Amino acid sequence: MRKIIHIDMDAFFASVEQLDNPSLVGKPIAIGSPGPRGVLSTASYEARKFGVKSAMSSVVAAKKCPDLIFVPPHFERYKEISLQIREIFSRYTDIIEPLSLDEAFLDVTYNKIGMPSATIIAQSIKNDIKNELGLIASAGVSYNKFLAKIASDQDKPNGLFIIPPKEAEDFLLHLPVRKFFGVGKVTAEKFIELGIVSGQDLRSLSLEFLINHFGKSGQFFYNVCRGIDDRPVESQRERKSVAFENTFERDIFEVTSFHRGVTEAVEGLWRRYQRVGKTAKTLQLKVKFIDFKSISRSLTQLHGFTSKNEIETIAFQLTQQVFPLRQPVRLIGLQLANFMDETPKEVQLTMEL
Ligand code: TTP
Ligand code: MG
């Protein structure tokens, strides 16, 4: 039986800003621009009480929380702290798989301090992060990645949640499927359509049914709702790309809907890109048609993509290359790849004041 820890920092960007500017401590703050097109990266827990959260438009956020303080992001600083957090992890194990700047899986089955309890290690990591960096992390502990990831989210902020093997089954039966790691918006909607709400509902379905409805992910869902996930924590794995795909409920054919789809994909991609902490040089547009055939167009710029506007401009240039459409489209995807080796340039949110 393995011992896996998932660590996820609390309100990461916002907490770093509060750390660096004590006048923001205890206040509702949001990372992003207050302008009409601004979208929040995240918000402090003080702001979340008002319903303010990641990916919310700044205008909506300001309505929910009139005292909200907008703070521009400092990506270089988040990256620096992220490396310091990884140094702390490396005191306990070398099997570390970072998922983004603020979260990582650790396999501590065999660890550097010879500690048999993964819970004590998780507590110790949380203490190190608090004492040395002044930041709060939440931790999840279990026997596989899927459960550890869900566990770290259970008790936020400042959480430490353990799912022991004998409790996993019961825990999963009561878990809403939208909390299952790997369930995006489209899958969640599909689950709802099929009347699948809880882990228990999912468990009542046959492998055949799941594969028919969810393709390759069917096998994954079949396993994880039974607490089975054998994926190793991969320390060597380096992120090669970041992507966002938009599948449409109705196939689209005309330019306006296509453009709307691209704009949404840019928004989604930018949200993910900000968390990666690297600068990519290549943007690729993928279009999948109703016959499931796809085409892609890409563009490489040597100085890399550092703003949402830039991604949007190039995405629309690539869009021109796929028109006229030969048949209706069911999916639009955007991907950034070809990361720069050197320290990334400061990625900046376009300030729309
Ligand atoms: P998260 O771990 O999802 O969020 P969080 O750390 O702010 O809050 P918590 O974990 O306590 O719920 O993401 C980590 C950072 O990634 C977050 O601080 C900002 C950035 N981010 C975005 O820029 N856009 C997004 O949509 C999300 C979800 C995160
Ligand atoms: Mg976090």
Short mmCIF file of N, CA and C in Angstrom, two decimals, residues 253-353:
data_model
loop_
_atom_site.label_atom_id
_atom_site.label_comp_id
_atom_site.label_asym_id
_atom_site.label_seq_id
_atom_site.Cartn_x
_atom_site.Cartn_y
_atom_site.Cartn_z
N PHE A 253 -21.50 26.27 -36.91
CA PHE A 253 -21.09 26.42 -38.30
C PHE A 253 -20.81 27.88 -38.67
N GLU A 254 -21.52 28.81 -38.03
CA GLU A 254 -21.29 30.19 -38.49
C GLU A 254 -20.21 30.91 -37.68
N VAL A 255 -19.70 31.98 -38.33
CA VAL A 255 -18.54 32.69 -37.82
C VAL A 255 -18.73 33.22 -36.40
N THR A 256 -19.89 33.82 -36.12
CA THR A 256 -20.07 34.44 -34.80
C THR A 256 -19.93 33.42 -33.67
N SER A 257 -20.59 32.27 -33.83
CA SER A 257 -20.48 31.27 -32.76
C SER A 257 -19.07 30.72 -32.67
N PHE A 258 -18.44 30.57 -33.83
CA PHE A 258 -17.07 30.08 -33.83
C PHE A 258 -16.18 31.06 -33.05
N HIS A 259 -16.35 32.35 -33.34
CA HIS A 259 -15.54 33.37 -32.67
C HIS A 259 -15.80 33.36 -31.17
N ARG A 260 -17.06 33.18 -30.80
CA ARG A 260 -17.37 33.12 -29.37
C ARG A 260 -16.64 31.93 -28.73
N GLY A 261 -16.63 30.82 -29.46
CA GLY A 261 -15.94 29.62 -28.98
C GLY A 261 -14.45 29.87 -28.79
N VAL A 262 -13.85 30.61 -29.73
CA VAL A 262 -12.42 30.90 -29.63
C VAL A 262 -12.16 31.80 -28.42
N THR A 263 -13.00 32.82 -28.26
CA THR A 263 -12.82 33.74 -27.13
C THR A 263 -12.90 32.98 -25.80
N GLU A 264 -13.85 32.06 -25.70
CA GLU A 264 -13.96 31.27 -24.47
C GLU A 264 -12.74 30.39 -24.26
N ALA A 265 -12.24 29.82 -25.35
CA ALA A 265 -11.06 28.96 -25.24
C ALA A 265 -9.84 29.78 -24.81
N VAL A 266 -9.73 31.01 -25.33
CA VAL A 266 -8.61 31.88 -24.94
C VAL A 266 -8.69 32.13 -23.43
N GLU A 267 -9.88 32.43 -22.95
CA GLU A 267 -10.10 32.70 -21.54
C GLU A 267 -9.67 31.50 -20.68
N GLY A 268 -10.14 30.32 -21.09
CA GLY A 268 -9.83 29.10 -20.34
C GLY A 268 -8.35 28.77 -20.38
N LEU A 269 -7.76 28.92 -21.57
CA LEU A 269 -6.34 28.62 -21.71
C LEU A 269 -5.51 29.58 -20.86
N TRP A 270 -5.85 30.84 -20.88
CA TRP A 270 -5.09 31.85 -20.13
C TRP A 270 -5.14 31.53 -18.63
N ARG A 271 -6.32 31.11 -18.17
CA ARG A 271 -6.47 30.77 -16.75
C ARG A 271 -5.50 29.66 -16.37
N ARG A 272 -5.42 28.64 -17.22
CA ARG A 272 -4.52 27.52 -16.91
C ARG A 272 -3.05 27.91 -17.07
N TYR A 273 -2.78 28.68 -18.10
CA TYR A 273 -1.40 29.06 -18.44
C TYR A 273 -0.76 29.82 -17.28
N GLN A 274 -1.54 30.67 -16.63
CA GLN A 274 -1.00 31.46 -15.54
C GLN A 274 -0.50 30.61 -14.39
N ARG A 275 -1.05 29.42 -14.26
CA ARG A 275 -0.68 28.57 -13.13
C ARG A 275 0.56 27.73 -13.42
N VAL A 276 0.97 27.70 -14.68
CA VAL A 276 2.07 26.83 -15.07
C VAL A 276 3.42 27.44 -14.72
N GLY A 277 3.52 28.76 -14.82
CA GLY A 277 4.77 29.42 -14.45
C GLY A 277 5.87 29.31 -15.50
N LYS A 278 5.51 29.04 -16.75
CA LYS A 278 6.50 28.97 -17.82
C LYS A 278 5.99 29.77 -19.01
N THR A 279 6.91 30.12 -19.92
CA THR A 279 6.52 30.87 -21.11
C THR A 279 6.57 29.98 -22.34
N ALA A 280 5.45 29.90 -23.06
CA ALA A 280 5.38 29.03 -24.24
C ALA A 280 5.59 29.85 -25.50
N LYS A 281 6.14 29.18 -26.53
CA LYS A 281 6.41 29.89 -27.79
C LYS A 281 5.41 29.56 -28.89
N THR A 282 4.71 28.42 -28.75
CA THR A 282 3.82 28.00 -29.84
C THR A 282 2.37 27.93 -29.41
N LEU A 283 1.52 28.56 -30.21
CA LEU A 283 0.08 28.46 -29.97
C LEU A 283 -0.53 27.63 -31.09
N GLN A 284 -1.34 26.65 -30.69
CA GLN A 284 -1.98 25.80 -31.69
C GLN A 284 -3.50 25.86 -31.55
N LEU A 285 -4.16 25.99 -32.68
CA LEU A 285 -5.63 25.94 -32.70
C LEU A 285 -6.04 24.60 -33.30
N LYS A 286 -6.93 23.91 -32.58
CA LYS A 286 -7.41 22.62 -33.11
C LYS A 286 -8.92 22.72 -33.30
N VAL A 287 -9.37 22.21 -34.42
CA VAL A 287 -10.81 22.23 -34.69
C VAL A 287 -11.24 20.81 -35.01
N LYS A 288 -12.23 20.32 -34.25
CA LYS A 288 -12.73 18.96 -34.53
C LYS A 288 -14.11 19.08 -35.15
N PHE A 289 -14.31 18.37 -36.27
CA PHE A 289 -15.58 18.43 -36.98
C PHE A 289 -16.54 17.34 -36.51
N ILE A 290 -17.77 17.41 -37.02
CA ILE A 290 -18.75 16.42 -36.55
C ILE A 290 -18.38 14.99 -36.94
N ASP A 291 -17.56 14.83 -37.97
CA ASP A 291 -17.15 13.45 -38.31
C ASP A 291 -15.93 13.02 -37.49
N PHE A 292 -15.58 13.82 -36.46
CA PHE A 292 -14.47 13.54 -35.54
C PHE A 292 -13.10 13.72 -36.16
N LYS A 293 -13.04 14.12 -37.43
CA LYS A 293 -11.73 14.46 -38.01
C LYS A 293 -11.34 15.83 -37.49
N SER A 294 -10.04 16.03 -37.27
CA SER A 294 -9.66 17.37 -36.82
C SER A 294 -8.53 17.94 -37.65
N ILE A 295 -8.45 19.26 -37.60
CA ILE A 295 -7.34 19.94 -38.26
C ILE A 295 -6.73 20.89 -37.24
N SER A 296 -5.47 21.22 -37.44
CA SER A 296 -4.88 22.20 -36.53
C SER A 296 -3.98 23.16 -37.28
N ARG A 297 -3.85 24.33 -36.71
CA ARG A 297 -2.98 25.37 -37.26
C ARG A 297 -2.19 25.95 -36.10
N SER A 298 -0.90 26.23 -36.33
CA SER A 298 -0.15 26.78 -35.20
C SER A 298 0.77 27.91 -35.63
N LEU A 299 1.22 28.66 -34.65
CA LEU A 299 2.14 29.75 -34.92
C LEU A 299 3.14 29.82 -33.75
N THR A 300 4.42 30.01 -34.13
CA THR A 300 5.45 30.10 -33.10
C THR A 300 6.00 31.51 -33.07
N GLN A 301 6.06 32.09 -31.89
CA GLN A 301 6.77 33.38 -31.80
C GLN A 301 7.88 33.24 -30.78
N LEU A 302 9.07 33.66 -31.21
CA LEU A 302 10.26 33.34 -30.43
C LEU A 302 10.29 34.00 -29.06
N HIS A 303 9.64 35.16 -28.92
CA HIS A 303 9.67 35.81 -27.61
C HIS A 303 8.63 35.24 -26.65
N GLY A 304 7.84 34.30 -27.13
CA GLY A 304 6.88 33.64 -26.25
C GLY A 304 5.60 34.45 -26.04
N PHE A 305 4.60 33.77 -25.50
CA PHE A 305 3.31 34.41 -25.25
C PHE A 305 3.25 34.88 -23.80
N THR A 306 3.06 36.19 -23.62
CA THR A 306 3.09 36.70 -22.26
C THR A 306 1.83 37.48 -21.86
N SER A 307 0.85 37.54 -22.73
CA SER A 307 -0.38 38.21 -22.31
C SER A 307 -1.58 37.57 -22.97
N LYS A 308 -2.73 37.80 -22.36
CA LYS A 308 -3.96 37.21 -22.91
C LYS A 308 -4.29 37.83 -24.26
N ASN A 309 -4.03 39.14 -24.38
CA ASN A 309 -4.31 39.81 -25.66
C ASN A 309 -3.54 39.19 -26.81
N GLU A 310 -2.28 38.87 -26.51
CA GLU A 310 -1.41 38.29 -27.52
C GLU A 310 -1.95 36.92 -27.96
N ILE A 311 -2.37 36.13 -26.99
CA ILE A 311 -2.92 34.81 -27.31
C ILE A 311 -4.18 34.98 -28.16
N GLU A 312 -5.00 35.94 -27.76
CA GLU A 312 -6.26 36.17 -28.46
C GLU A 312 -6.01 36.60 -29.91
N THR A 313 -5.09 37.54 -30.10
CA THR A 313 -4.78 38.03 -31.44
C THR A 313 -4.33 36.89 -32.34
N ILE A 314 -3.40 36.09 -31.85
CA ILE A 314 -2.88 34.99 -32.68
C ILE A 314 -3.95 33.92 -32.89
N ALA A 315 -4.74 33.67 -31.86
CA ALA A 315 -5.81 32.67 -32.00
C ALA A 315 -6.75 33.08 -33.13
N PHE A 316 -7.05 34.37 -33.24
CA PHE A 316 -7.93 34.81 -34.32
C PHE A 316 -7.24 34.79 -35.68
N GLN A 317 -5.94 35.00 -35.67
CA GLN A 317 -5.20 34.83 -36.95
C GLN A 317 -5.29 33.39 -37.42
N LEU A 318 -5.13 32.47 -36.47
CA LEU A 318 -5.19 31.05 -36.83
C LEU A 318 -6.60 30.66 -37.27
N THR A 319 -7.58 31.31 -36.64
CA THR A 319 -8.97 31.06 -37.00
C THR A 319 -9.22 31.34 -38.48
N GLN A 320 -8.63 32.45 -38.95
CA GLN A 320 -8.82 32.80 -40.37
C GLN A 320 -8.34 31.69 -41.29
N GLN A 321 -7.35 30.94 -40.83
CA GLN A 321 -6.80 29.89 -41.68
C GLN A 321 -7.70 28.66 -41.78
N VAL A 322 -8.66 28.51 -40.86
CA VAL A 322 -9.53 27.34 -40.95
C VAL A 322 -10.87 27.66 -41.62
N PHE A 323 -11.04 28.93 -41.95
CA PHE A 323 -12.28 29.31 -42.66
C PHE A 323 -12.04 29.32 -44.16
N PRO A 324 -13.02 29.03 -45.03
CA PRO A 324 -14.38 28.59 -44.66
C PRO A 324 -14.37 27.17 -44.08
N LEU A 325 -15.30 26.91 -43.15
CA LEU A 325 -15.37 25.59 -42.53
C LEU A 325 -15.94 24.59 -43.52
N ARG A 326 -15.36 23.40 -43.55
CA ARG A 326 -15.87 22.43 -44.52
C ARG A 326 -17.09 21.67 -44.00
N GLN A 327 -17.23 21.63 -42.69
CA GLN A 327 -18.43 21.04 -42.10
C GLN A 327 -18.58 21.57 -40.67
N PRO A 328 -19.73 21.33 -40.00
CA PRO A 328 -19.93 21.87 -38.66
C PRO A 328 -18.88 21.37 -37.66
N VAL A 329 -18.65 22.21 -36.67
CA VAL A 329 -17.58 21.97 -35.70
C VAL A 329 -18.16 21.53 -34.37
N ARG A 330 -17.52 20.53 -33.74
CA ARG A 330 -17.99 20.13 -32.41
C ARG A 330 -17.04 20.51 -31.28
N LEU A 331 -15.81 20.84 -31.65
CA LEU A 331 -14.84 21.19 -30.61
C LEU A 331 -13.81 22.20 -31.11
N ILE A 332 -13.50 23.18 -30.27
CA ILE A 332 -12.40 24.10 -30.56
C ILE A 332 -11.40 23.97 -29.42
N GLY A 333 -10.15 23.75 -29.75
CA GLY A 333 -9.14 23.62 -28.70
C GLY A 333 -7.98 24.57 -28.96
N LEU A 334 -7.39 25.07 -27.88
CA LEU A 334 -6.19 25.89 -28.00
C LEU A 334 -5.12 25.28 -27.10
N GLN A 335 -3.90 25.27 -27.61
CA GLN A 335 -2.82 24.70 -26.82
C GLN A 335 -1.58 25.60 -26.90
N LEU A 336 -0.92 25.77 -25.76
CA LEU A 336 0.36 26.46 -25.75
C LEU A 336 1.44 25.43 -25.45
N ALA A 337 2.50 25.42 -26.25
CA ALA A 337 3.55 24.43 -26.04
C ALA A 337 4.90 25.06 -26.39
N ASN A 338 5.94 24.20 -26.37
CA ASN A 338 7.25 24.69 -26.75
C ASN A 338 7.73 25.74 -25.72
N PHE A 339 7.85 25.28 -24.49
CA PHE A 339 8.21 26.21 -23.40
C PHE A 339 9.66 26.67 -23.51
N MET A 340 9.88 27.89 -23.09
CA MET A 340 11.25 28.42 -23.10
C MET A 340 12.04 27.78 -21.97
N ASP A 341 13.32 27.58 -22.22
CA ASP A 341 14.15 26.93 -21.21
C ASP A 341 14.56 27.88 -20.11
N GLU A 342 14.90 29.10 -20.53
CA GLU A 342 15.40 30.07 -19.54
C GLU A 342 14.26 30.51 -18.61
N THR A 343 14.63 31.19 -17.55
CA THR A 343 13.64 31.69 -16.60
C THR A 343 12.59 32.49 -17.36
N PRO A 344 11.33 32.20 -17.14
CA PRO A 344 10.31 32.89 -17.93
C PRO A 344 10.27 34.38 -17.67
N LYS A 345 9.89 35.08 -18.69
CA LYS A 345 9.65 36.52 -18.52
C LYS A 345 8.43 36.69 -17.67
N GLU A 346 8.32 37.84 -17.06
CA GLU A 346 7.13 38.11 -16.27
C GLU A 346 5.89 38.01 -17.16
N VAL A 347 4.99 37.11 -16.81
CA VAL A 347 3.73 37.03 -17.56
C VAL A 347 2.83 38.09 -16.95
N GLN A 348 2.28 38.92 -17.78
CA GLN A 348 1.52 40.02 -17.21
C GLN A 348 0.06 40.00 -17.65
N LEU A 349 -0.79 40.24 -16.69
CA LEU A 349 -2.20 40.42 -17.04
C LEU A 349 -2.31 41.77 -17.71
N THR A 350 -3.10 41.85 -18.74
CA THR A 350 -3.28 43.14 -19.37
C THR A 350 -4.13 43.99 -18.43
N MET A 351 -3.64 45.11 -18.07
CA MET A 351 -4.38 45.96 -17.14
C MET A 351 -5.41 46.75 -17.94
N GLU A 352 -6.66 46.51 -17.62
CA GLU A 352 -7.71 47.25 -18.32
C GLU A 352 -8.39 48.15 -17.31
N LEU A 353 -7.86 49.32 -17.15
CA LEU A 353 -8.38 50.19 -16.08
C LEU A 353 -9.42 51.15 -16.64
#
